[in-house]
Structures are given as structure tokens and as C-alpha cells.
Amino acid sequence: MPADFNWAIGGEAGDGIDSTGKIFAQALSRAGRHVFTSKDFASRIRGGYTAYKVRTAVDPVQSVVDRLDVLIALTPRTIEENLDELHEGSVIIYDGDRSTMADVEIPEGMIGLDVPLKALAEEAGGAIMRNVVALGAACAVADFPIENLDSALQKRFGGKGEAIVENNKKAARAGRDYVNEEFEVEPDYNLETTDNDYVLLNGDEAIGMGALAAGCRFYAGYPITPATNVMEYLTGRIERYGGHVVQAEDELAAINLALGAARAGARSMTATSGPGIDLMAETFGLIATSETPLVIVDVMRSGPSTGMPTKQEQGDLNMMLYGGHGEIPRFVVTPTTISECFWKTVEAFNLAEKYQVPVYVGADLALAVTEQTFPPEAFDMDEVEIDRGKVVDDDSIEEWLDEKGRFQPHAITDDGVSPRAFPGTEQGAHMSTGLEHDELGRRSEDKGMRIEQVDKRNRKVQTAKDTEDFSPREFGDSDSDKLVISWGSNEGAIIEAMDFLEEEGVNVRFLSVPYIFPRPDLSDAIESADEVVVVECNATGQFADIVEHDTLTRVKRINKYNGVRFKADELAKQIKATIAEEGSA
């Protein structure tokens, strides 16, 4: 019996695929099972193929795999799209009464269950519940107690009244009963339940939660896939702590609003995707020159231009590192897991204020829309530390005044970090400008002051390198001469790929890098390895280029840029084959 169970529902956008998948994921989570989800959806409101996949096990799961055990197919295309993942014995649930599914052919070796989803839903109270009927049918196939659906249905429909909740419970049971009565299904799966309590959330939600925990009190943004959920999460929550969310008219307005709030002393953030980062570039320079702490979240998607807004890619690395005219000190932090989206967001706020720089949090679509289970202690608020940096108050401002008693917000310091006074601080009145300036913040074209200010701003980076821990996350066999390096959301797939590789006698060392700038020195690790492979979701190997630049060593590359995230079993084969190749890519 497989240790995990893989389920999916597919159809067209507008068929309720996302809400149905989330109901099932929540039911599994509340039954004490670990869950990892994956979504495939088109860039349109209605029409176009869309799917929601759930992988579940009693033990933690960190990736999707190329296997489907139960598929709810609302369209013939759903079967076609998933043929490579279906296997002998896979169960396909469909409604043969639906005109488009009347002549559907079930692939050889698979089990087709023709369930009148719409008719059963109408008997329960309305055709709109056909997907819930399908969930009930899936529970029968997987031997998953239907009662576990009840709390998820309550959460999804409770706001619409108890009658709606009860109708949906009735619909789920109708699907279960029909399968049990009409088919001789002997489940190959027993979805064991436990008493464990898990939190189910996606990366965008974790970023929003991290921002709240870090003390963010102002968010400005413009809706854009796949970053919108950050704003949706904060709306209605940040207000409880005296904060505000502003939906701006565009990305330019969003970053300028966030900048204004940060100048006023609030911890402030904006989030967008690649096209929004393009628009924010000019203000990004103003943030850096004025030495304003600000967190900017880039949830990457397939580009360039509009690209594929609902598909996975890690193509913005160079933009985050080098975007904007002139030389701009900035930090780039890239969470490697959904839980790290929380912790790295907290850290980003601290870094922004300690060093008075803009900080990118580089997430991607795979992190943003994936829902995963975690024990509540993974987000222990008692472990959150807030460091507001070199803030002066009425008692400590004296040493930062010039001979005329004027505050110097851009004072030349050994560590590159100047004092910061919030509005209302006595004797702390000052100005800042996008023009080059002196220590008072006033425009200056003095050659000596120009050099001092540029050097001062750049010293922050070295100070951070000397002070902070920018180490990579390490997994696997530390003595192996085969080294895999990656960044961002690929971590979970690589960790599970290592399990597949170990079964084949291939042991590797894996370094997952959450800090792109400043970043760890990987020279020793690479020097001690015979084979080095860099894994990332882009075409040109942007991080591989950085590794080669830093270490003067050629590396092999695994790149994926078809809009789909890495899968663990797929990646295991690619790593094994790449290691076996002669020479470097």
C-alpha cells in the first residue's frame, strides 16, 4: 500500500475547482494528515483547463510527484492532461450524463466510475453541489470517513447559513452511497487519520502572517497574479493591530504610498510580481538613496511581459539583484519553503530597518499558491524578534546633531548605518531627497561628499556580512562529493528527490540558499565536490551564473521553464543523469 495518496480534480476555470480542492485539503488536514497541494490554472476567469492536486500522507510531504490515484474529471481534457500521471488501478470519477463526458473513454487498466454528479446534487438541493457529490465519491474510493468532510464544509459554507451546509453534507453522502451501492470498489487506500493538529496555509498567506508578526502596519498594493493573496490575507487582519491596507491605482502608486508610510516611521510593505517590479524600479532608487527601510515582495511568475501569469518561474533573480539605474545597495531574501515565507518576511523587516535599505522577499508562484500543513509550533510567535535598528529618541539624539543643532539623518558612520529619527522626535526634524545629499539630507554635488555618501551606503553590505548569519540550509550527506545547490521553492522537491536517489544508492549533499544578496560563500563546498549541479526554474541559469562568478568554477545545470514546478521523482532522474554526464553544462 502506498505511503501517500494522490488526488486531483480537473475541469474548466469557473467550475469551482479551487474551492473543491481546498475543501478536500482542509478535510485531510483536520483529520490529522499532512497535505501538499498543487494548482494548474489558466489566465482567465472562465474556460481553459484548471486542476487542483492534493498529495497526502501521515508523514510530512514536501513536493508533488508524477502519480495520481484518484482523478475527478469534469471534462475529457482532464483525463488527457493527466495521462502521464495515471497508472494501472487509478480511479477516474466522471459524470457520463454530462454531454461532453457521454462518450469518454477510460484508459486501459484504469477504473472508471460513472457517477451522476449533477442528478445527485439536484436531489440534495442544487446542481451547484455536483463537485461535493464527487468529493463524497472520492471518500468512498479512498476509504476516507465522510465525517471528516463536515468541518471543511462548515468552514466553506457556514457563512451562507446552516441549510446550505446541511445540503452539502447531504450531497457528499449521496456521492459516497452511490459508489458503495453501484460499484464493487475495494479501496487500495486507507487514509489513516490521527489526532494531530495542523495549520494549512499557502506561501502568500505565510508572507502576510509574517508581516503582521513583524509589526507591519501599512501595506499598499495593486492586484496582480500571483501576489494578490498577500493583500487579501492582510485585509481585515492588519486593522486589528492599528494598521491599514490600501489598494492603489497601480504599482507606481503602491510603492510610493509604502515609501511614505515608511518615512513616517511605520513598518511598511508592498507586494507584486515581475511586471510590477518593472514599474517600481524608479522609486526603488529613491528608497535606497533616502535610506528608507522598506520590504518589497516579488512573487515571481513566467515572463517576460505579461508572459504566463499563472505559471511557475524563477526568472526575476537578476531584476531583484541589479534592477534600477545607478548602483543601489539592496538585500534579496528568497524563502525556500512555505514556513520560511513567514520567517524570512520577519527577517526582511529587521534587515530593512537595521541597515536602512530596501529588502526584496523573492517568492514564486509555486510557493504562493501551494497549501501545505505545518504543526502550529512552526509559527511560534514567541520566537519572533523585532529589531528596529539605529533609532534615536529625545534622549539619544544629541550626539547626532551638528554644531548648529541640526539632526544628521545621513551621518557618515563606520558601519554605514546612520541614525534614524521618527517624526515627532524632538530636534529630529530633517529632510531626505533623491538627489545626492550631505549628512543633513540636503542636496549636494560636492565631489568629496558624493564619494563619502556612496561609500557609506555600500558599507552597510559589508557590515551585514560581518554581523548576520547568511548561511545556506544544508541537507543530505555532508561527506558526499556530489553537491546540489538551489534556491527558493525547489527545496522540498530536492529533499524528496534525495530519498529516491538514496534508494538507488546515490547520496548527495544539498545546499538550499535563502540569501541571494548578501549571500553565503560557497567556495569551500564547491571545492570539496567532484560534481556540482545547480537547480532552478528559469531558462538561463541565473543563480548558476552567480555561483560560477563567485567561485570561478563551472557547474552543471538543471533548468525548467515550461511553467510547471519541479516534481520530486522527475528531479531525482534529472539529478542522477546530470551527475553522470561527462564535463559540465
Coordinates of C-alpha atoms in Angstrom, one line a residue, residues 112-531:
G112 CA -13.9 4.4 -14.4
L113 CA -16.8 5.3 -12.1
D114 CA -19.7 6.9 -13.9
V115 CA -21.4 8.8 -11.2
P116 CA -24.5 11.1 -12.0
L117 CA -23.0 14.0 -10.1
K118 CA -25.4 16.7 -11.3
A119 CA -28.5 14.5 -10.7
L120 CA -27.4 13.5 -7.2
A121 CA -26.6 17.2 -6.5
E122 CA -30.1 18.3 -7.6
E123 CA -31.7 15.7 -5.3
A124 CA -29.6 17.1 -2.4
G125 CA -30.7 20.7 -3.1
G126 CA -29.0 22.1 -6.2
A127 CA -26.8 21.2 -9.2
I128 CA -24.2 23.6 -8.0
M129 CA -23.1 20.9 -5.4
R130 CA -22.0 18.4 -8.1
N131 CA -18.4 18.8 -7.1
V132 CA -19.3 18.0 -3.4
V133 CA -21.0 14.8 -4.7
A134 CA -17.7 14.0 -6.4
L135 CA -15.9 14.5 -3.1
G136 CA -18.2 12.0 -1.4
A137 CA -17.5 9.5 -4.2
A138 CA -13.8 10.0 -3.7
C139 CA -14.1 9.4 0.0
A140 CA -15.7 6.0 -0.8
V141 CA -12.9 5.1 -3.1
A142 CA -10.2 6.2 -0.7
D143 CA -11.9 4.7 2.4
F144 CA -11.9 8.2 4.0
P145 CA -14.6 8.7 6.6
I146 CA -17.2 11.2 5.2
E147 CA -17.5 12.8 8.6
N148 CA -14.1 14.4 8.0
L149 CA -15.5 16.5 5.2
D150 CA -18.1 18.0 7.6
S151 CA -15.9 20.6 9.3
A152 CA -14.4 21.7 6.0
L153 CA -17.9 22.1 4.5
Q154 CA -18.9 24.1 7.6
K155 CA -15.9 26.4 7.2
R156 CA -16.6 26.9 3.4
F157 CA -20.3 27.4 3.6
G158 CA -21.1 28.3 7.2
G159 CA -21.5 32.0 6.3
K160 CA -24.3 31.1 3.9
G161 CA -26.5 29.5 6.6
E162 CA -26.9 26.1 8.1
A163 CA -29.3 25.0 5.5
I164 CA -26.6 25.3 2.8
V165 CA -24.1 23.4 5.0
E166 CA -26.6 20.6 5.5
N167 CA -27.4 20.4 1.8
N168 CA -23.7 20.0 1.0
K169 CA -23.3 17.3 3.7
K170 CA -26.2 15.5 2.1
A171 CA -24.6 15.9 -1.4
A172 CA -21.3 14.4 -0.2
R173 CA -23.1 11.4 1.4
A174 CA -25.1 10.9 -1.8
G175 CA -21.8 10.5 -3.8
R176 CA -20.4 8.1 -1.2
D177 CA -23.5 6.0 -1.1
Y178 CA -23.9 5.8 -4.9
V179 CA -20.3 4.5 -5.3
N180 CA -20.8 2.0 -2.4
E181 CA -24.1 0.7 -3.8
E182 CA -23.4 0.7 -7.6
F183 CA -19.8 -0.4 -7.8
E184 CA -17.7 -3.1 -6.2
V185 CA -14.8 -0.9 -5.2
E186 CA -12.2 -2.4 -3.0
P187 CA -10.1 0.5 -1.9
D188 CA -6.3 0.1 -2.2
Y189 CA -6.0 3.1 0.2
N190 CA -6.8 3.5 3.8
L191 CA -6.5 7.2 4.6
E192 CA -5.5 6.8 8.2
T193 CA -6.5 9.7 10.5
T194 CA -4.6 11.0 13.5
D195 CA -5.2 13.3 16.4
N196 CA -2.5 15.7 15.2
D197 CA -3.4 19.4 14.8
Y198 CA -2.1 21.1 11.7
V199 CA -2.1 24.6 10.1
L200 CA -2.9 24.6 6.4
L201 CA -1.7 27.7 4.5
N202 CA 0.0 28.9 1.3
G203 CA 3.1 31.0 0.8
D204 CA 1.2 34.3 0.2
E205 CA -0.7 33.8 3.5
A206 CA 2.6 32.9 5.3
I207 CA 4.1 36.1 4.0
G208 CA 1.1 38.1 5.2
M209 CA 1.2 36.4 8.6
G210 CA 5.0 37.1 8.8
A211 CA 4.4 40.7 8.1
L212 CA 1.8 41.0 10.9
A213 CA 4.1 39.2 13.3
A214 CA 7.0 41.6 12.3
G215 CA 4.9 44.6 13.1
C216 CA 4.0 45.7 9.6
R217 CA 1.3 48.4 9.9
F218 CA 0.9 49.6 6.4
Y219 CA 0.5 47.7 3.1
A220 CA -0.1 49.2 -0.3
G221 CA -0.5 47.1 -3.4
Y222 CA -2.2 46.6 -6.7
P223 CA -3.8 43.3 -7.6
I224 CA -1.6 41.0 -9.7
T225 CA -1.3 37.3 -10.0
P226 CA 0.2 35.6 -8.0
A227 CA 0.8 38.2 -5.3
T228 CA -2.8 39.3 -4.7
N229 CA -3.3 36.8 -1.9
V230 CA -0.8 38.7 0.3
M231 CA -3.1 41.7 0.2
E232 CA -6.2 39.6 0.7
Y233 CA -4.7 38.0 3.8
L234 CA -3.8 41.3 5.4
T235 CA -7.1 42.9 4.6
G236 CA -9.3 42.6 7.7
R237 CA -6.4 41.4 9.8
I238 CA -3.9 44.3 9.9
E239 CA -6.7 46.7 11.0
R240 CA -6.9 44.7 14.3
Y241 CA -3.4 46.0 15.1
G242 CA -4.0 49.6 14.1
G243 CA -2.7 49.1 10.5
H244 CA -4.0 49.8 7.1
V245 CA -4.2 48.2 3.7
V246 CA -4.5 50.5 0.6
Q247 CA -5.4 49.1 -2.8
A248 CA -3.6 51.6 -5.0
E249 CA -4.5 52.5 -8.6
D250 CA -1.2 51.0 -9.9
E251 CA 2.1 49.7 -8.8
L252 CA 3.8 53.1 -9.0
A253 CA 1.3 54.5 -6.5
A254 CA 1.6 51.4 -4.3
I255 CA 5.4 51.6 -3.8
N256 CA 5.2 55.4 -3.3
L257 CA 2.5 55.0 -0.7
A258 CA 4.5 52.4 1.1
L259 CA 7.6 54.6 0.9
G260 CA 5.6 57.5 2.5
A261 CA 4.4 55.3 5.3
A262 CA 8.0 54.0 6.0
R263 CA 9.3 57.6 6.1
A264 CA 6.6 58.3 8.7
G265 CA 8.0 55.5 10.9
A266 CA 5.7 52.6 10.1
R267 CA 6.9 49.2 9.2
S268 CA 5.7 49.1 5.6
M269 CA 5.4 46.6 2.7
T270 CA 4.2 46.2 -0.8
A271 CA 3.9 43.0 -2.9
T272 CA 3.7 42.5 -6.6
S273 CA 5.1 40.3 -9.4
G274 CA 7.6 40.8 -12.2
P275 CA 5.6 43.4 -14.3
G276 CA 5.0 45.4 -11.1
I277 CA 8.7 45.3 -10.2
D278 CA 9.5 46.9 -13.6
L279 CA 7.2 49.8 -12.7
M280 CA 8.6 50.2 -9.2
A281 CA 12.2 50.5 -10.3
E282 CA 12.4 54.3 -10.2
T283 CA 11.0 54.6 -6.7
F284 CA 13.3 51.7 -5.7
G285 CA 16.3 54.0 -6.3
L286 CA 14.7 56.7 -4.2
I287 CA 14.1 54.3 -1.3
A288 CA 17.8 53.3 -1.4
T289 CA 19.2 56.9 -1.7
S290 CA 16.9 58.2 1.0
E291 CA 17.9 55.2 3.1
T292 CA 14.3 54.3 3.9
P293 CA 13.6 50.7 5.2
L294 CA 11.0 49.0 3.0
V295 CA 10.1 45.4 2.3
I296 CA 9.1 44.6 -1.3
V297 CA 7.7 41.2 -2.1
D298 CA 8.2 39.8 -5.6
V299 CA 6.1 36.7 -6.2
M300 CA 7.6 35.6 -9.5
R301 CA 5.7 34.2 -12.4
S302 CA 6.6 33.3 -16.1
G303 CA 7.7 36.2 -18.1
P304 CA 8.7 38.4 -19.8
S305 CA 6.0 41.0 -20.4
T306 CA 2.6 39.5 -19.5
G307 CA 4.1 36.1 -20.0
M308 CA 2.1 33.3 -18.4
P309 CA 0.7 34.9 -15.3
T310 CA -0.5 31.7 -13.7
K311 CA 2.6 29.6 -14.3
Q312 CA 5.8 28.9 -12.3
E313 CA 9.2 30.5 -13.0
Q314 CA 12.2 32.0 -11.1
G315 CA 13.1 34.5 -13.8
D316 CA 13.3 37.7 -11.7
L317 CA 16.6 37.0 -9.9
N318 CA 18.7 39.4 -12.0
M319 CA 16.0 42.0 -11.8
M320 CA 16.0 41.9 -8.0
L321 CA 19.8 41.9 -7.8
Y322 CA 20.5 44.6 -10.4
G323 CA 17.3 46.4 -11.3
G324 CA 17.3 50.2 -11.2
H325 CA 19.7 52.7 -12.6
G326 CA 22.9 53.5 -10.7
E327 CA 24.4 51.4 -8.0
I328 CA 21.8 50.6 -5.4
P329 CA 22.5 48.7 -2.2
R330 CA 19.7 46.2 -1.5
F331 CA 19.1 42.9 0.2
V332 CA 17.5 39.9 -1.5
V333 CA 16.0 37.2 0.6
T334 CA 14.4 34.1 -1.1
P335 CA 12.3 31.8 1.2
T336 CA 12.7 28.1 0.4
T337 CA 9.6 26.8 2.0
I338 CA 6.1 28.0 2.9
S339 CA 7.0 28.2 6.6
E340 CA 10.2 30.1 5.6
C341 CA 7.9 32.6 3.9
F342 CA 6.8 33.5 7.4
W343 CA 10.2 33.6 9.0
K344 CA 12.1 35.3 6.1
T345 CA 9.4 38.0 6.0
V346 CA 10.0 38.7 9.6
E347 CA 13.8 38.8 9.0
A348 CA 13.3 41.1 6.0
F349 CA 11.7 43.7 8.1
N350 CA 14.5 43.5 10.6
L351 CA 17.2 43.7 7.9
A352 CA 15.4 46.7 6.3
E353 CA 15.4 48.7 9.5
K354 CA 18.8 47.6 10.8
Y355 CA 20.6 48.6 7.6
Q356 CA 18.0 51.2 6.2
V357 CA 17.8 49.5 2.8
P358 CA 15.1 48.1 0.6
V359 CA 14.7 44.4 1.0
Y360 CA 13.3 42.1 -1.6
V361 CA 11.5 39.0 -0.5
G362 CA 11.7 36.8 -3.6
A363 CA 8.9 34.2 -3.6
D364 CA 7.4 32.5 -6.6
L365 CA 4.1 31.1 -7.8
A366 CA 4.9 27.6 -6.6
L367 CA 5.2 28.9 -3.1
A368 CA 2.4 31.4 -3.4
V369 CA -0.4 29.1 -4.3
T370 CA 0.7 25.8 -2.7
E371 CA -1.0 24.9 0.5
Q372 CA 0.9 22.8 3.0
T373 CA 0.3 21.5 6.5
F374 CA 2.5 22.5 9.5
P375 CA 2.3 22.0 13.2
P376 CA 1.3 25.2 14.9
E377 CA 4.6 25.5 16.7
A378 CA 6.2 26.1 13.2
F379 CA 5.0 29.6 13.7
D380 CA 5.8 30.3 17.3
M381 CA 5.1 34.0 17.8
D382 CA 7.3 33.9 21.0
E383 CA 10.3 33.3 18.7
V384 CA 9.7 36.4 16.7
E385 CA 12.2 39.2 17.5
I386 CA 11.9 42.7 16.3
D387 CA 14.9 44.9 15.7
R388 CA 14.1 48.5 14.6
G389 CA 17.8 49.4 14.1
K390 CA 19.6 52.6 14.9
V391 CA 16.5 54.6 16.0
V392 CA 17.2 57.7 18.2
D393 CA 14.8 59.2 20.7
D394 CA 14.7 62.5 22.6
D395 CA 17.4 61.3 25.0
S396 CA 19.9 59.9 22.4
I397 CA 19.6 62.3 19.6
E398 CA 22.1 64.8 20.9
E399 CA 25.2 63.0 19.6
W400 CA 23.8 63.1 16.1
L401 CA 23.3 66.9 15.9
D402 CA 25.8 69.1 14.1
E403 CA 27.4 72.2 15.6
K404 CA 24.2 74.2 14.7
G405 CA 22.0 71.7 16.5
R406 CA 20.7 70.1 13.3
F407 CA 19.9 66.4 13.0
Q408 CA 22.1 64.4 10.5
P409 CA 20.0 61.6 9.1
H410 CA 22.8 60.7 6.7
A411 CA 25.7 61.0 9.0
I412 CA 28.9 59.3 7.9
T413 CA 29.4 56.3 10.1
D414 CA 31.9 53.4 10.3
D415 CA 29.3 50.8 9.8
G416 CA 27.4 52.7 7.0
V417 CA 24.2 53.0 9.1
S418 CA 23.1 56.5 10.0
P419 CA 20.8 57.4 12.9
R420 CA 17.0 57.4 12.2
A421 CA 14.5 59.7 13.9
F422 CA 10.8 59.1 13.7
P423 CA 8.5 62.2 13.1
G424 CA 7.8 63.9 16.4
T425 CA 11.3 63.2 17.8
E426 CA 12.4 66.4 19.5
Q427 CA 15.3 68.0 17.5
G428 CA 14.8 65.3 14.9
A429 CA 13.3 67.4 12.0
H430 CA 15.1 66.6 8.8
M431 CA 14.7 66.1 5.1
S432 CA 15.7 63.5 2.5
T433 CA 15.9 63.7 -1.2
G434 CA 16.5 61.5 -4.3
L435 CA 19.3 63.9 -5.2
E436 CA 22.7 63.2 -3.8
H437 CA 23.0 64.9 -0.4
D438 CA 25.1 65.8 2.5
E439 CA 24.8 64.5 6.1
L440 CA 21.8 66.7 6.7
G441 CA 20.0 65.3 3.7
R442 CA 20.3 68.5 1.7
R443 CA 21.2 68.5 -2.0
S444 CA 25.0 68.4 -2.6
E445 CA 27.2 68.0 -5.7
D446 CA 30.4 68.2 -3.7
K447 CA 32.8 65.6 -5.1
G448 CA 34.1 64.6 -1.7
M449 CA 30.7 64.3 -0.1
R450 CA 29.5 62.2 -3.1
I451 CA 32.2 59.7 -2.5
E452 CA 31.6 59.6 1.2
Q453 CA 27.8 59.0 0.8
V454 CA 28.2 56.3 -1.8
D455 CA 30.9 54.5 0.2
K456 CA 28.8 54.9 3.4
R457 CA 25.7 53.3 1.7
N458 CA 27.8 50.4 0.4
R459 CA 29.5 49.8 3.7
K460 CA 26.1 48.5 5.0
V461 CA 26.5 45.4 2.9
Q462 CA 29.9 44.5 4.4
T463 CA 28.6 45.3 7.9
A464 CA 25.7 42.9 7.3
K465 CA 28.1 40.2 6.1
D466 CA 30.1 40.6 9.2
T467 CA 27.1 40.7 11.5
E468 CA 24.4 38.5 10.1
D469 CA 24.2 34.7 9.5
F470 CA 23.6 34.2 5.8
S471 CA 24.4 30.5 5.8
P472 CA 22.6 28.1 3.4
R473 CA 20.3 25.4 4.7
E474 CA 22.1 22.0 4.4
F475 CA 20.6 18.5 3.8
G476 CA 21.8 15.1 2.9
D477 CA 25.3 13.5 3.1
S478 CA 27.7 16.3 4.2
D479 CA 30.6 14.0 3.1
S480 CA 29.3 13.3 -0.4
D481 CA 31.4 14.5 -3.4
K482 CA 28.1 15.2 -5.3
L483 CA 26.8 18.7 -4.5
V484 CA 23.3 20.0 -5.4
I485 CA 22.7 23.7 -5.0
S486 CA 19.4 25.5 -5.4
W487 CA 17.4 28.5 -4.1
G488 CA 13.7 29.4 -3.5
S489 CA 10.8 26.9 -3.8
N490 CA 12.8 24.0 -5.2
E491 CA 14.0 22.9 -1.7
G492 CA 11.1 20.4 -0.9
A493 CA 11.2 18.7 -4.3
I494 CA 15.0 18.2 -4.0
I495 CA 14.8 16.9 -0.4
E496 CA 12.3 14.2 -1.5
A497 CA 14.3 13.6 -4.7
M498 CA 17.2 12.7 -2.4
D499 CA 15.1 10.0 -0.9
F500 CA 14.5 8.5 -4.3
L501 CA 18.3 8.8 -5.1
E502 CA 19.3 7.2 -1.8
E503 CA 17.1 4.1 -2.7
E504 CA 19.3 3.8 -5.9
G505 CA 22.5 4.2 -4.0
V506 CA 23.2 7.8 -4.9
N507 CA 24.0 10.1 -2.0
V508 CA 24.2 13.8 -2.4
R509 CA 24.8 16.9 -0.4
F510 CA 22.3 19.6 -0.9
L511 CA 22.7 23.4 -0.1
S512 CA 19.5 25.4 -0.2
V513 CA 20.3 29.1 -0.4
P514 CA 17.8 31.6 1.0
Y515 CA 20.0 34.6 0.8
I516 CA 20.9 35.9 -2.7
F517 CA 22.4 39.2 -1.5
P518 CA 24.3 39.3 0.7
R519 CA 24.9 35.6 0.1
P520 CA 27.0 32.8 1.6
D521 CA 30.4 31.9 0.3
L522 CA 30.0 28.5 -1.3
S523 CA 33.6 28.2 -2.4
D524 CA 34.7 25.6 0.2
A525 CA 31.6 23.4 -0.5
I526 CA 32.2 23.5 -4.3
E527 CA 35.9 23.0 -4.0
S528 CA 35.3 19.8 -2.0
A529 CA 32.9 18.4 -4.5
D530 CA 33.6 16.4 -7.7
E531 CA 30.2 17.2 -9.2

